Coordinates of C-alpha atoms and ligand atoms in Angstrom, one line a residue:
M1 CA 180.0 2.7 205.8
A2 CA 182.9 3.9 204.5
D3 CA 182.3 5.8 201.0
P4 CA 180.7 9.3 200.6
L5 CA 179.1 7.9 197.5
T6 CA 177.2 5.4 199.2
A7 CA 176.8 7.0 202.1
L8 CA 175.5 10.5 200.2
T9 CA 173.2 8.5 197.9
P10 CA 170.1 7.9 200.5
C11 CA 170.4 11.5 201.4
F12 CA 170.1 12.7 197.7
E13 CA 167.4 10.4 197.5
E14 CA 165.6 11.9 200.4
A15 CA 166.0 15.0 199.0
L16 CA 164.7 14.8 195.9
R17 CA 161.4 13.1 197.3
K18 CA 161.2 16.3 199.7
A19 CA 161.6 18.7 197.3
F20 CA 159.8 17.6 194.2
G21 CA 157.7 14.7 196.0
D22 CA 157.4 10.5 195.1
D23 CA 157.9 11.2 191.1
H24 CA 161.3 12.0 191.3
T25 CA 162.7 9.4 193.7
G26 CA 163.5 7.0 190.4
V27 CA 166.1 9.3 189.0
D28 CA 170.0 7.9 189.8
P29 CA 171.9 11.1 191.4
L30 CA 174.8 10.2 189.8
L31 CA 177.5 11.4 192.3
R32 CA 180.9 11.4 191.8
F33 CA 184.2 12.6 193.1
S34 CA 185.2 15.7 191.2
D35 CA 188.2 17.9 191.6
R36 CA 185.9 21.0 192.4
A37 CA 184.3 19.8 195.1
D38 CA 184.9 16.3 196.9
V39 CA 181.5 15.4 195.4
Q40 CA 179.7 16.4 192.9
A41 CA 175.9 15.8 191.5
D42 CA 174.4 16.5 188.0
V43 CA 171.2 15.6 189.1
A44 CA 169.5 18.9 188.7
L45 CA 170.7 18.9 184.8
G46 CA 168.6 16.1 183.8
L47 CA 165.9 16.6 186.2
A48 CA 165.4 20.1 184.6
K49 CA 165.2 18.8 181.2
K50 CA 162.4 16.5 183.0
L51 CA 160.4 19.5 184.1
G52 CA 160.9 22.0 181.6
K53 CA 162.4 24.4 184.6
N54 CA 166.0 26.4 184.9
P55 CA 168.6 24.1 186.2
R56 CA 170.0 26.0 188.7
E57 CA 166.4 26.7 190.1
I58 CA 166.4 23.1 190.2
A59 CA 169.4 23.0 192.1
N60 CA 169.2 25.4 194.5
A61 CA 165.8 23.5 195.9
I62 CA 168.1 20.3 195.7
V63 CA 170.4 22.6 197.9
A64 CA 168.1 23.6 200.3
S65 CA 166.4 19.8 201.0
L66 CA 170.2 18.8 201.3
N67 CA 170.9 21.4 204.0
A68 CA 167.7 20.7 206.0
N69 CA 168.9 17.0 206.4
L70 CA 170.7 16.1 209.4
T71 CA 172.5 13.3 208.1
T72 CA 173.8 15.5 205.1
T73 CA 174.9 18.2 206.8
A74 CA 176.5 16.0 209.6
I75 CA 178.9 14.4 206.5
C76 CA 179.3 17.8 204.6
D77 CA 180.5 21.0 205.6
R78 CA 179.1 23.0 202.7
I79 CA 176.6 22.0 199.8
E80 CA 176.3 25.0 197.3
V81 CA 175.1 25.1 193.6
A82 CA 177.8 25.5 190.8
G83 CA 178.0 26.5 187.4
P84 CA 174.9 25.6 185.3
G85 CA 173.3 23.8 188.1
F86 CA 175.9 21.2 189.3
V87 CA 175.5 20.3 193.5
N88 CA 178.9 20.3 195.1
L89 CA 179.3 18.6 198.1
T90 CA 182.3 19.5 200.4
L91 CA 182.9 16.9 203.5
S92 CA 183.7 17.5 206.7
N93 CA 187.0 16.6 208.0
N94 CA 185.4 15.2 211.0
W95 CA 182.9 13.0 209.3
I96 CA 186.1 11.5 206.7
A97 CA 188.0 10.9 209.8
Q98 CA 185.4 8.9 211.5
E99 CA 185.1 7.1 208.6
L100 CA 188.4 6.3 208.0
S101 CA 188.6 4.9 211.0
S102 CA 185.8 2.9 211.4
A103 CA 187.4 1.5 208.3
A104 CA 190.4 1.1 209.6
S105 CA 188.7 -1.9 212.4
D106 CA 186.9 -3.8 209.9
P107 CA 188.3 -6.3 207.3
R108 CA 186.6 -5.2 204.5
F109 CA 187.0 -1.8 204.7
G110 CA 183.6 -1.2 205.6
I111 CA 182.8 -1.6 202.2
P112 CA 179.4 -3.0 202.0
L113 CA 178.3 -6.2 199.9
A114 CA 176.2 -5.6 196.8
T115 CA 172.5 -5.1 197.8
K116 CA 171.2 -7.4 195.0
P117 CA 174.0 -9.8 194.8
E118 CA 173.9 -12.3 191.3
T119 CA 174.8 -15.1 189.9
V120 CA 177.5 -14.5 188.0
V121 CA 179.6 -16.3 185.2
V122 CA 182.7 -15.6 183.8
D123 CA 183.8 -17.3 181.0
Y124 CA 187.7 -17.1 180.7
S125 CA 190.8 -18.3 179.5
G126 CA 189.5 -20.8 177.6
P127 CA 192.5 -22.5 176.1
N128 CA 192.4 -25.1 173.5
V129 CA 193.7 -28.5 174.0
A130 CA 197.0 -30.0 172.4
K131 CA 197.7 -26.4 172.0
E132 CA 200.3 -24.4 173.9
M133 CA 198.4 -21.1 175.6
H134 CA 199.6 -18.0 174.0
V135 CA 199.8 -14.3 174.6
G136 CA 196.0 -14.0 173.3
H137 CA 194.6 -16.6 176.2
I138 CA 197.2 -14.1 178.6
R139 CA 194.7 -11.4 178.2
S140 CA 191.3 -13.3 179.2
T141 CA 193.0 -15.5 182.1
V142 CA 194.4 -12.0 183.6
L143 CA 191.0 -10.1 182.5
G144 CA 188.8 -12.5 183.8
D145 CA 190.2 -13.6 187.0
A146 CA 190.5 -9.9 188.2
L147 CA 186.5 -9.8 187.7
V148 CA 185.9 -12.7 189.5
R149 CA 188.1 -11.5 192.2
V150 CA 186.1 -8.4 192.8
L151 CA 182.7 -9.6 191.9
A152 CA 183.1 -12.1 194.7
F153 CA 184.7 -9.3 197.3
L154 CA 181.4 -7.8 196.7
G155 CA 179.3 -10.9 197.4
H156 CA 178.5 -12.0 194.3
N157 CA 177.9 -15.9 193.3
V158 CA 180.7 -15.8 190.9
I159 CA 180.9 -19.7 188.5
R160 CA 183.9 -19.3 186.8
Q161 CA 183.7 -21.0 183.8
N162 CA 186.8 -22.2 181.4
H163 CA 185.3 -22.9 177.9
L164 CA 188.0 -25.2 176.9
G165 CA 188.7 -26.1 173.6
D166 CA 188.4 -29.7 173.6
W167 CA 186.3 -30.8 170.9
G168 CA 186.0 -30.6 167.2
T169 CA 187.7 -32.1 164.0
P170 CA 190.9 -31.2 165.1
F171 CA 191.0 -34.3 167.1
G172 CA 190.6 -36.5 164.5
M173 CA 194.4 -35.4 163.2
L174 CA 195.2 -34.8 166.9
I175 CA 194.4 -38.9 168.0
E176 CA 195.4 -40.2 164.8
H177 CA 199.1 -38.1 165.5
L178 CA 198.7 -39.9 168.7
V179 CA 198.9 -43.6 167.1
D180 CA 201.2 -43.2 165.2
L181 CA 203.6 -42.4 168.0
G182 CA 202.7 -44.9 170.0
T183 CA 199.4 -44.5 171.9
G184 CA 201.7 -44.5 175.2
K185 CA 203.2 -41.3 174.4
A186 CA 199.9 -39.2 175.5
N187 CA 201.2 -40.0 178.8
D188 CA 204.5 -38.7 179.1
V189 CA 204.1 -36.0 176.2
S190 CA 204.7 -33.0 178.4
V191 CA 202.1 -30.3 177.0
R192 CA 205.2 -28.0 176.5
D193 CA 205.8 -30.5 173.5
L194 CA 202.1 -30.5 172.5
D195 CA 202.3 -27.6 170.4
T196 CA 204.9 -29.4 168.7
F197 CA 203.0 -32.0 168.6
Y198 CA 199.7 -30.3 167.3
K199 CA 202.1 -28.8 164.4
E200 CA 203.7 -32.4 163.0
A201 CA 199.6 -33.4 163.2
R202 CA 198.7 -30.7 161.3
A203 CA 202.0 -30.9 158.6
K204 CA 200.8 -34.9 158.4
F205 CA 197.4 -33.6 157.6
D206 CA 198.2 -31.1 155.1
G207 CA 201.2 -33.0 153.6
S208 CA 199.1 -36.9 153.0
A209 CA 195.8 -37.5 151.7
L210 CA 195.7 -40.9 153.2
F211 CA 196.6 -39.5 157.0
A212 CA 194.3 -36.4 156.1
D213 CA 191.2 -39.5 155.5
R214 CA 192.5 -41.3 158.8
S215 CA 191.9 -38.0 160.8
R216 CA 188.5 -37.8 159.1
E217 CA 187.5 -41.5 159.9
R218 CA 188.8 -40.7 163.5
V219 CA 186.4 -37.6 163.7
V220 CA 183.2 -39.9 162.9
L221 CA 184.5 -42.5 165.1
L222 CA 184.9 -39.6 168.2
Q223 CA 181.4 -38.5 167.7
R224 CA 180.1 -41.7 167.4
G225 CA 181.7 -42.6 170.6
D226 CA 183.8 -45.0 170.3
L227 CA 185.4 -46.2 173.7
A228 CA 189.3 -46.8 172.2
T229 CA 188.9 -43.5 170.4
L230 CA 187.8 -41.4 173.2
D231 CA 190.3 -43.1 175.3
L232 CA 192.9 -41.9 173.2
W233 CA 191.0 -38.3 173.5
Q234 CA 190.9 -38.4 177.0
R235 CA 194.6 -38.5 177.2
L236 CA 195.5 -35.5 175.1
V237 CA 192.7 -33.6 177.2
G238 CA 194.3 -34.9 180.5
A239 CA 197.5 -34.0 180.0
S240 CA 196.9 -30.8 178.6
K241 CA 194.2 -29.7 181.6
H242 CA 196.9 -30.8 183.6
Y243 CA 199.5 -28.2 182.2
F244 CA 197.0 -25.6 182.4
G245 CA 196.9 -26.2 185.7
E246 CA 200.2 -25.8 186.2
V247 CA 200.4 -22.4 184.2
Y248 CA 197.4 -21.5 186.3
K249 CA 199.3 -21.8 189.5
K250 CA 202.2 -20.4 188.3
L251 CA 200.7 -17.3 187.2
D252 CA 198.3 -17.3 190.4
V253 CA 195.1 -17.3 188.8
T254 CA 192.0 -18.8 190.5
L255 CA 190.9 -21.2 187.8
G256 CA 191.4 -24.5 189.3
E257 CA 190.4 -28.1 187.8
H258 CA 186.4 -27.9 188.5
D259 CA 186.4 -24.8 186.5
F260 CA 186.9 -26.5 183.6
A261 CA 183.3 -26.6 181.3
G262 CA 184.8 -27.7 177.8
E263 CA 182.4 -27.7 174.7
S264 CA 182.6 -31.3 174.7
M265 CA 180.6 -31.4 177.9
Y266 CA 177.7 -29.7 175.9
N267 CA 177.6 -32.6 173.5
A268 CA 174.8 -34.4 175.1
M269 CA 172.9 -31.2 175.3
L270 CA 173.2 -30.5 171.3
P271 CA 170.3 -32.6 170.0
G272 CA 168.0 -31.1 172.3
M273 CA 169.0 -27.4 171.9
V274 CA 168.5 -27.7 168.3
A275 CA 165.4 -29.3 168.2
E276 CA 164.1 -26.8 170.8
L277 CA 165.1 -23.8 168.5
Q278 CA 163.6 -26.0 165.4
S279 CA 160.6 -25.8 167.3
K280 CA 160.5 -22.2 167.8
G281 CA 161.0 -22.1 164.2
L282 CA 163.8 -20.1 165.0
I283 CA 166.4 -22.5 162.4
R284 CA 166.1 -23.2 159.0
E285 CA 167.8 -25.0 156.1
S286 CA 171.0 -23.0 154.0
E287 CA 172.7 -25.1 151.8
G288 CA 172.5 -28.2 153.4
A289 CA 173.1 -26.4 156.7
L290 CA 170.6 -25.8 159.7
C291 CA 171.1 -22.0 160.4
A292 CA 169.6 -19.4 162.7
F293 CA 169.2 -16.0 161.2
P294 CA 169.0 -13.6 163.9
T295 CA 167.8 -9.9 163.0
G296 CA 169.8 -7.4 162.0
F297 CA 173.1 -9.0 160.9
K298 CA 173.7 -8.8 157.6
G299 CA 176.4 -9.7 155.1
K300 CA 178.7 -8.0 152.8
N301 CA 175.8 -7.7 149.8
G302 CA 173.0 -7.1 152.7
E303 CA 171.8 -10.8 153.0
P304 CA 171.1 -12.1 156.3
L305 CA 173.6 -13.4 157.7
P306 CA 173.5 -17.3 159.2
L307 CA 174.8 -18.6 162.4
I308 CA 175.4 -22.4 161.7
V309 CA 173.8 -24.5 164.4
Q310 CA 174.3 -27.6 162.5
K311 CA 176.8 -28.2 159.4
K312 CA 176.0 -30.1 156.4
D313 CA 177.6 -33.6 158.1
G314 CA 175.1 -33.4 161.2
G315 CA 178.4 -32.3 163.3
F316 CA 177.8 -29.4 165.6
G317 CA 180.9 -26.4 165.9
Y318 CA 181.5 -23.4 168.1
A319 CA 178.1 -21.7 167.7
A320 CA 176.3 -24.3 168.9
T321 CA 178.4 -25.1 172.3
D322 CA 178.0 -21.8 172.6
L323 CA 174.3 -22.2 172.5
A324 CA 174.1 -24.9 174.5
A325 CA 176.3 -23.4 177.2
L326 CA 174.7 -19.8 177.1
R327 CA 171.3 -22.1 177.8
E328 CA 172.7 -24.4 180.6
R329 CA 174.2 -21.1 182.4
V330 CA 170.9 -19.6 182.5
C331 CA 168.2 -22.2 182.6
T332 CA 170.5 -24.4 185.0
R333 CA 173.2 -22.4 186.9
K334 CA 170.6 -19.9 187.4
A335 CA 172.8 -17.2 186.3
T336 CA 171.7 -13.5 185.3
R337 CA 174.5 -12.1 184.3
I338 CA 177.0 -13.7 182.0
L339 CA 180.4 -12.3 181.2
Y340 CA 182.0 -13.5 177.9
V341 CA 186.2 -12.6 178.5
I342 CA 186.8 -13.2 174.7
G343 CA 188.7 -11.1 172.5
A344 CA 187.6 -7.9 170.3
P345 CA 187.8 -10.4 166.9
Q346 CA 184.7 -12.6 168.1
Q347 CA 182.5 -9.9 168.8
Q348 CA 180.1 -11.1 165.8
H349 CA 179.9 -14.3 167.0
L350 CA 179.1 -13.6 170.4
A351 CA 176.2 -10.9 169.6
M352 CA 174.5 -13.6 167.0
V353 CA 174.8 -16.4 169.7
F354 CA 173.2 -13.7 172.3
A355 CA 170.3 -12.3 169.7
V356 CA 169.5 -16.6 169.0
A357 CA 169.4 -16.8 172.7
K358 CA 167.2 -13.6 173.1
D359 CA 165.0 -14.9 170.5
A360 CA 164.5 -18.4 171.9
G361 CA 163.6 -17.1 175.2
W362 CA 166.7 -18.3 177.1
L363 CA 168.5 -14.6 177.5
T364 CA 165.5 -12.9 179.0
P365 CA 165.8 -10.4 182.1
P366 CA 167.2 -9.8 184.6
A367 CA 169.7 -12.3 182.9
R368 CA 171.9 -10.4 180.7
A369 CA 175.3 -11.6 178.8
E370 CA 177.9 -9.1 178.3
H371 CA 181.3 -9.6 176.0
V372 CA 184.0 -8.5 177.6
A373 CA 185.9 -7.5 174.6
F374 CA 189.7 -7.1 174.6
G375 CA 192.6 -6.2 171.8
S376 CA 196.1 -7.4 170.8
I377 CA 198.7 -7.4 172.3
L378 CA 201.5 -5.8 170.6
G379 CA 205.0 -6.2 170.2
P380 CA 207.4 -3.2 170.0
D381 CA 207.1 -2.7 166.3
K382 CA 203.6 -2.2 167.0
K383 CA 202.3 -5.3 165.0
M384 CA 201.0 -8.4 166.7
F385 CA 203.5 -9.5 169.7
K386 CA 205.8 -12.8 168.2
T387 CA 209.0 -14.2 169.3
R388 CA 212.0 -12.6 167.2
T389 CA 211.8 -15.9 165.0
G390 CA 208.1 -14.7 164.3
G391 CA 206.5 -17.7 166.6
S392 CA 203.7 -16.8 168.8
V393 CA 204.7 -16.1 172.2
K394 CA 204.3 -18.9 175.0
L395 CA 202.2 -17.6 178.2
I396 CA 204.8 -19.9 180.4
E397 CA 208.1 -18.5 178.6
L398 CA 207.0 -14.9 179.2
I399 CA 205.8 -15.5 182.9
D400 CA 209.6 -17.2 183.4
E401 CA 211.5 -14.2 181.7
A402 CA 209.1 -11.7 183.9
I403 CA 210.4 -13.6 187.0
G404 CA 214.0 -13.5 185.6
R405 CA 214.2 -9.8 184.8
A406 CA 212.9 -8.9 188.2
S407 CA 214.9 -11.1 190.1
A408 CA 217.4 -9.2 188.6
L409 CA 215.9 -5.6 189.6
V410 CA 215.4 -6.7 192.9
D411 CA 218.6 -7.4 193.4
E412 CA 219.9 -4.3 192.4
K413 CA 217.8 -2.5 194.4
N414 CA 217.8 -4.4 197.4
P415 CA 221.1 -6.3 197.4
Q416 CA 220.4 -7.5 200.9
L417 CA 217.7 -9.9 200.4
D418 CA 218.4 -13.0 201.4
E419 CA 217.8 -15.4 198.6
R420 CA 214.5 -17.0 199.5
T421 CA 213.2 -13.4 199.8
R422 CA 214.7 -12.6 196.8
D423 CA 213.1 -15.5 194.7
Q424 CA 209.5 -14.7 196.2
V425 CA 209.5 -11.1 195.5
A426 CA 210.9 -11.7 192.5
R427 CA 208.1 -14.0 191.5
Q428 CA 205.6 -11.4 192.8
V429 CA 207.0 -8.4 191.0
G430 CA 207.0 -10.1 187.9
I431 CA 204.0 -11.6 187.5
G432 CA 202.4 -8.3 189.1
A433 CA 204.1 -6.4 186.1
I434 CA 202.9 -8.8 183.0
K435 CA 198.8 -8.7 185.2
Y436 CA 199.4 -5.1 185.9
A437 CA 200.5 -4.0 182.1
D438 CA 197.5 -5.9 180.6
L439 CA 195.0 -4.8 183.4
S440 CA 195.9 -1.1 183.2
S441 CA 195.2 0.3 179.8
D442 CA 191.3 0.2 178.6
R443 CA 191.1 -3.5 177.7
I444 CA 189.8 -2.8 174.3
K445 CA 192.3 -0.7 172.9
D446 CA 195.5 -2.9 172.1
Y447 CA 198.8 -2.2 173.8
V448 CA 202.3 -2.7 173.4
F449 CA 204.3 -5.4 175.3
D450 CA 207.0 -3.3 176.9
W451 CA 209.7 -5.1 179.4
S452 CA 211.4 -2.1 180.8
R453 CA 208.0 0.2 181.2
M454 CA 206.0 -2.6 183.2
L455 CA 208.8 -3.6 185.1
A456 CA 209.7 0.3 186.2
F457 CA 209.4 1.5 189.4
D458 CA 207.6 4.7 188.8
G459 CA 204.7 5.5 186.4
N460 CA 201.3 3.5 187.0
T461 CA 202.8 0.1 187.2
A462 CA 202.9 -3.0 189.3
P463 CA 206.1 -2.4 190.6
Y464 CA 205.8 1.1 191.5
L465 CA 202.3 0.0 193.8
Q466 CA 204.4 -2.9 195.2
Y467 CA 207.3 -0.5 195.8
A468 CA 204.6 2.1 197.6
H469 CA 203.6 -0.7 199.7
A470 CA 206.3 -1.9 201.1
R471 CA 207.9 1.8 201.9
I472 CA 204.5 2.3 204.5
R473 CA 206.0 -1.2 205.7
S474 CA 209.2 -0.4 206.2
I475 CA 208.2 2.6 208.1
F476 CA 206.1 0.2 210.4
R477 CA 209.7 -1.9 210.9
K478 CA 212.1 1.5 211.7
A479 CA 208.7 2.0 214.5
G480 CA 209.1 -1.8 215.6
I481 CA 205.0 -1.5 215.2
E482 CA 202.7 -3.6 213.3
P483 CA 200.5 -1.8 211.1
S484 CA 197.3 -4.3 212.3
H485 CA 198.1 -2.4 215.4
M486 CA 197.0 1.0 214.7
Q487 CA 193.4 -0.1 213.8
K488 CA 192.1 1.4 217.0
A489 CA 194.3 4.6 216.3
C490 CA 192.0 8.1 216.4
I491 CA 192.8 10.0 213.0
S492 CA 192.7 13.1 212.5
L493 CA 193.2 15.2 209.5
H494 CA 194.6 18.7 209.7
E495 CA 197.4 19.1 206.9
P496 CA 195.8 19.4 203.2
A497 CA 197.9 16.5 202.2
E498 CA 196.2 14.4 205.2
R499 CA 192.7 15.3 203.8
A500 CA 193.6 14.5 200.3
L501 CA 194.9 11.1 201.6
G502 CA 192.1 10.5 203.9
L503 CA 189.9 11.2 201.1
E504 CA 191.4 8.9 198.5
L505 CA 191.1 5.8 201.1
L506 CA 187.5 6.6 201.4
G507 CA 187.4 5.6 197.5
L508 CA 188.3 1.6 197.6
G509 CA 184.6 0.6 197.5
A510 CA 183.9 3.1 195.0
A511 CA 186.3 1.6 192.4
A512 CA 185.6 -2.1 193.1
R513 CA 182.0 -1.0 192.2
Q514 CA 182.8 0.7 189.4
V515 CA 184.9 -2.2 187.9
A516 CA 181.7 -4.3 189.0
D517 CA 179.8 -2.3 186.8
T518 CA 181.7 -1.3 183.7
L519 CA 183.8 -4.2 183.8
Q520 CA 186.5 -2.2 183.2
P521 CA 189.9 -3.3 185.8
H522 CA 191.8 -0.5 184.4
R523 CA 189.8 2.5 186.6
L524 CA 190.9 0.2 189.7
C525 CA 194.2 0.4 188.5
T526 CA 193.8 4.0 188.0
Y527 CA 192.6 4.6 191.5
L528 CA 195.1 2.3 193.1
Y529 CA 197.5 4.9 191.3
E530 CA 196.3 7.8 192.2
L531 CA 196.4 6.9 196.2
A532 CA 199.6 5.6 195.9
T533 CA 200.6 8.9 194.6
A534 CA 198.1 10.8 197.3
F535 CA 200.7 9.0 199.8
T536 CA 203.9 10.3 198.0
T537 CA 202.6 13.6 198.6
F538 CA 201.6 13.2 202.2
Y539 CA 204.9 11.6 203.1
E540 CA 206.4 14.5 201.8
Q541 CA 204.5 17.0 203.3
C542 CA 203.9 15.2 207.1
P543 CA 206.4 13.8 208.9
V544 CA 204.9 10.5 210.4
L545 CA 207.8 8.8 212.8
K546 CA 209.1 13.0 213.7
A547 CA 205.5 14.3 213.8
K548 CA 205.4 17.0 216.6
G549 CA 203.3 15.1 219.6
E550 CA 201.8 11.6 219.9
A551 CA 198.4 11.9 218.6
T552 CA 199.6 13.3 215.5
M553 CA 201.8 10.8 215.1
S554 CA 199.7 8.0 215.7
S555 CA 196.8 9.3 213.2
R556 CA 199.5 9.6 210.8
L557 CA 200.4 6.1 211.1
A558 CA 197.3 5.3 211.1
L559 CA 196.6 7.0 207.9
A560 CA 199.8 4.8 206.6
A561 CA 198.7 1.8 207.9
L562 CA 195.4 1.8 206.4
T563 CA 196.9 3.0 203.0
A564 CA 199.3 0.1 202.8
Q565 CA 196.2 -2.5 203.4
S566 CA 194.0 -0.3 201.0
L567 CA 196.9 -1.0 198.0
E568 CA 197.2 -4.8 199.5
C569 CA 193.5 -5.4 198.8
G570 CA 192.9 -3.6 196.1
L571 CA 196.4 -5.3 194.2
S572 CA 195.3 -8.5 195.2
W573 CA 191.9 -7.7 193.2
L574 CA 193.9 -7.4 190.6
G575 CA 195.9 -11.2 191.2
I576 CA 198.7 -9.0 192.4
E577 CA 200.6 -9.7 195.4
A578 CA 201.9 -7.0 197.7
P579 CA 205.8 -8.2 199.3
E580 CA 206.5 -6.7 202.6
R581 CA 210.0 -5.6 201.3
M582 CA 211.7 -5.1 197.8
Ligands
LIG1 N1 188.9 -21.7 172.9 C1 188.3 -20.5 172.4 C2 189.5 -19.6 171.8 O1 190.6 -20.0 171.7 C3 188.3 -19.5 173.2 C4 186.7 -19.7 174.2 C5 185.8 -18.5 174.8 N2 184.5 -19.0 175.5 C6 183.3 -19.1 174.8 N3 182.3 -19.5 175.6 N4 183.3 -19.3 173.2 O2 189.2 -18.4 170.9

C-alpha cells in the first residue's frame, strides 16, 4: 500500500476507537496532504463539536492513541497537535523509501483496487447522426474517456454508453433529402459531407412547404417501422457511426462500435415505461401531452414545470428516451452509479429526469445518477469558439490542426528526429495538448481555446508533462539502462528534494481516487504537474548520473524511473501518450 492516506486511515480508525469507544468509529478521519506537515487530519474539530468538548483536548487524545500504535509509529516520525486542533503527521523517511521500493516493483504502483467495486455507466460523447461532431462534443468525449480510464483502473466495472442521437423528427427531412439525391448516395456520403447534407436538408425543409410535408410523412413512416424507410435511416446511421469511429480512433479515445447505445435502442421500451409511470400516478395529461411534474421544479411564474414524456401526436422525445435509458441502466444493467457527461445547459433536463426516476422507484440507493456538467469552449474573443467565418469548429479539423502545429514545434525542438518518429510524436503532442487543455481546468468553468498556451512547453500543459517524461527517458538512454531495470533498486532519501519527490510519488493513487470521487480530472492534472515540478527541483539539486557513490546513483535513478512511469501512467488515464523522446 504505497499511499500514506490509505495506510494511515485504519490507524486513525483504530486510534479513534481506542480513545472514544465504538460510537465514533464511523467518523471519516479526513486525512489529506498538507504543506504544514506531510499529512493533516481535522477529525478532532468535528468530533469536538459533536461531543461538546475542546478540540485541542480531543486532538491530544487522538495523538496519544496514535503514538501508542506500532503501525502508526512505524509510518510516522512525528505526530503532534497544531493550531485549533489539527493532527499533523510527519512521515518517516524510511517508510516513504520502503513504500517507494514496493511501488516500483508493482505494475499498479501499489495502488489498491476499490474496496467496493461498482458497475458504473458512463454516458458520454453522444454525437448526433448526420451531424458533424463539434467542439461541444469534444468536452464530453475527452472528459468521459478520462473518467472511464480512471474508474476502470480502480477496478470498477465500467459500461460506456454512447447515447447517439439517431432518432427524432429531423430524420424525416434527412431521409427525404437522401431520397432526392438518389437513394444510393448514403454509402458514399462521407460524413464530412453529412454536415453539408444536414444543412441542405434543413434549408429545403425551411424553404419548401412540399418538402416539409414529405418530411413529416416520412417521420410517421419511420416511427411505424416501414421497411424501406428504416433501410434509408440505417444508411445514415451506419455512415455516421463509421465516421465517429474514425474520429475516436484519431483522438485515441476508448469508445468503440459496441459502445453505441443510440436513442432508437430504447424505442421498444417506451410504451412500457410510460405505462409504468402512468400506473404509479406520476404522469398526467397537460395540453394534450403526457407530462410528469416532479416536485421542486417551477417555471417562471411559479407554475409546476412539465417534463414531456409523450407528445400530443403520440411521439416520444428526448426526455422519454432518457427515462427509459435510466431505467434500463439501473434495472437491467444493475449499475449503481450512472454518470452523464453532458454540458451544463442540460442541467435542468437531467435533474428532472433523475427526479422522475426517483419517484418511480428506479433510482434508489445505492444507485445514483450524477450530472458531470461542463462549461463551454470559448474563442480568443471570449465568445463561443467559432471558425473565422463564424461557422462551428469541427472536431476532426481541430485534431488535424493540433497535429500540424505540434509537428512544427517538434521539428524546431528536435530537428534530429527521423520522420516517422517525428510524425508519431507530433500526433501524441497535438492530441495531448487538446485533451489536456480540456481536462486541466475545472470542468464546470468555460475555458478559452488557445493554441499557443496549450502547446507551450512550460506551465501546466501536456507538452510540459510529456517533455518531463521524455527528459527522464533521455537520462536513462545516456546511462544505457532501461528504467524498468530499476525496479529492485534500493531507494533511500537524504536530501530534502529527494524526500519531496518521494512523497509526491506516493500521491498517484490518491489522485486517481480523487478523480473517481469528485469526477474532476483537473485534480489529476494538478497532481501530475506538481510531480513534474518536484522532479525538476530534484534534478536541479541532486545529480543523478554524477551522484557520489553507487548507492546514491542507483537510488536516484530509481526515483527518476518511478517518476517517468508515474507520469506515463497518469497521462494514460487522461488518454494522453508519453513519447520516449521529443
Ligand atoms: N445527443 C445529445 C446532444 O448532442 C447528447 C446526449 C447526451 N446523453 C443523454 N443521455 N442525454 O446534445
